[in-house]
Amino acid sequence: MTPTRIDSCTTIGEAGRYVLAGDVNGNPPLSSACIEVAASDVTLDGRGHAVDGNGVSDTTGVLVADVSNVTVRNLRVTDWNRGVSVRDASDVTVRGVTAVENAVGVDVRNADARVVGVRAEGNLHGVALADPGDDVLRRTETLGNHVVGVYAPFVVEAFGVGVSLGPPLDADGDGRYEDLTGNGQVGVWDAAALPAVVTTHYFGANAVTADQRLGLDFDDDGDLDYGDVLAYAGLER
């Protein structure tokens, strides 16, 4: 079946395959999106083209909301409040997207999403995963984002209660996430948080991304364990 071509801002209301016919320059009203995917079972292929905004607050380049089985791939989003936004959706894949100079490059909230092969550059927040326990983040490159490359708080569950920590930050740019609480400082609360993160990770009760595990591997043994707690404190086993 021949895919439907898109050459301007629109709402996708039927299942099927859609492609960008060229760059799309959007100027949607506030609290709206240039391209909204409002149907399940949709593939939107940008074919390398851009969905370009004008920097207005509370606008979105591509919105996927309240649907399932959707793929957004091979496009560029620039100058939006949210470049690609996935909300209240399931089985969504964002693949091969480049997000440049947005407030948030790729924003995932209350959704089950796979973010794969994304390049986020020059945004305030590169990729934001509000509930990372349901999401997959792979082969994502973040460059020069002004606040944080990947916003993905730890979710620690204890006695049936979920508590968010972070997201952890690399306070001094050395590739280590010493600032576990994400408050811009490294201190006693971070030292107290790491044992809780390691313990709940061991029992499968938290959501730690692969990048975070690497950044928390303070003893360089390739795993997140109690050796990292000792190394963080400057102690040896």
Tab-separated table of N, CA and C in Angstrom, residues 27-33 54-60 81-82:
chain	number	residue	atom	x	y	z
A	27	ASN	N	3.326	26.288	12.593
A	27	ASN	CA	3.023	27.383	13.508
A	27	ASN	C	1.667	27.110	14.155
A	28	PRO	N	1.573	26.000	14.913
A	28	PRO	CA	0.275	25.646	15.494
A	28	PRO	C	-0.083	26.558	16.657
A	29	PRO	N	-1.359	26.594	17.037
A	29	PRO	CA	-1.760	27.375	18.215
A	29	PRO	C	-1.101	26.827	19.481
A	30	LEU	N	-1.134	27.615	20.540
A	30	LEU	CA	-0.603	27.163	21.816
A	30	LEU	C	-1.301	25.882	22.262
A	31	SER	N	-0.567	25.063	22.995
A	31	SER	CA	-1.081	23.804	23.549
A	31	SER	C	-1.525	22.840	22.459
A	32	SER	N	-0.863	22.887	21.315
A	32	SER	CA	-1.209	21.971	20.233
A	32	SER	C	0.065	21.503	19.539
A	33	ALA	N	-0.116	20.610	18.571
A	33	ALA	CA	1.018	20.003	17.881
A	33	ALA	C	0.918	20.251	16.385
A	54	ASN	N	8.739	27.429	15.657
A	54	ASN	CA	9.236	28.807	15.763
A	54	ASN	C	9.548	29.201	17.201
A	55	GLY	N	9.766	28.197	18.058
A	55	GLY	CA	10.202	28.472	19.415
A	55	GLY	C	9.130	28.934	20.369
A	56	VAL	N	7.858	28.787	20.009
A	56	VAL	CA	6.769	29.246	20.868
A	56	VAL	C	6.542	28.245	22.002
A	57	SER	N	6.301	28.751	23.205
A	57	SER	CA	6.071	27.886	24.356
A	57	SER	C	4.819	27.034	24.169
A	58	ASP	N	4.851	25.838	24.763
A	58	ASP	CA	3.713	24.922	24.801
A	58	ASP	C	3.239	24.524	23.408
A	59	THR	N	4.176	24.300	22.514
A	59	THR	CA	3.859	23.715	21.215
A	59	THR	C	4.718	22.466	21.035
A	60	THR	N	4.248	21.564	20.181
A	60	THR	CA	4.896	20.272	19.998
A	60	THR	C	5.066	19.991	18.516
A	81	ASN	N	8.685	23.564	21.885
A	81	ASN	CA	8.739	23.328	23.321
A	81	ASN	C	9.026	21.850	23.577
A	82	ARG	N	8.338	20.971	22.861
A	82	ARG	CA	8.594	19.528	22.888
A	82	ARG	C	8.730	19.060	21.447
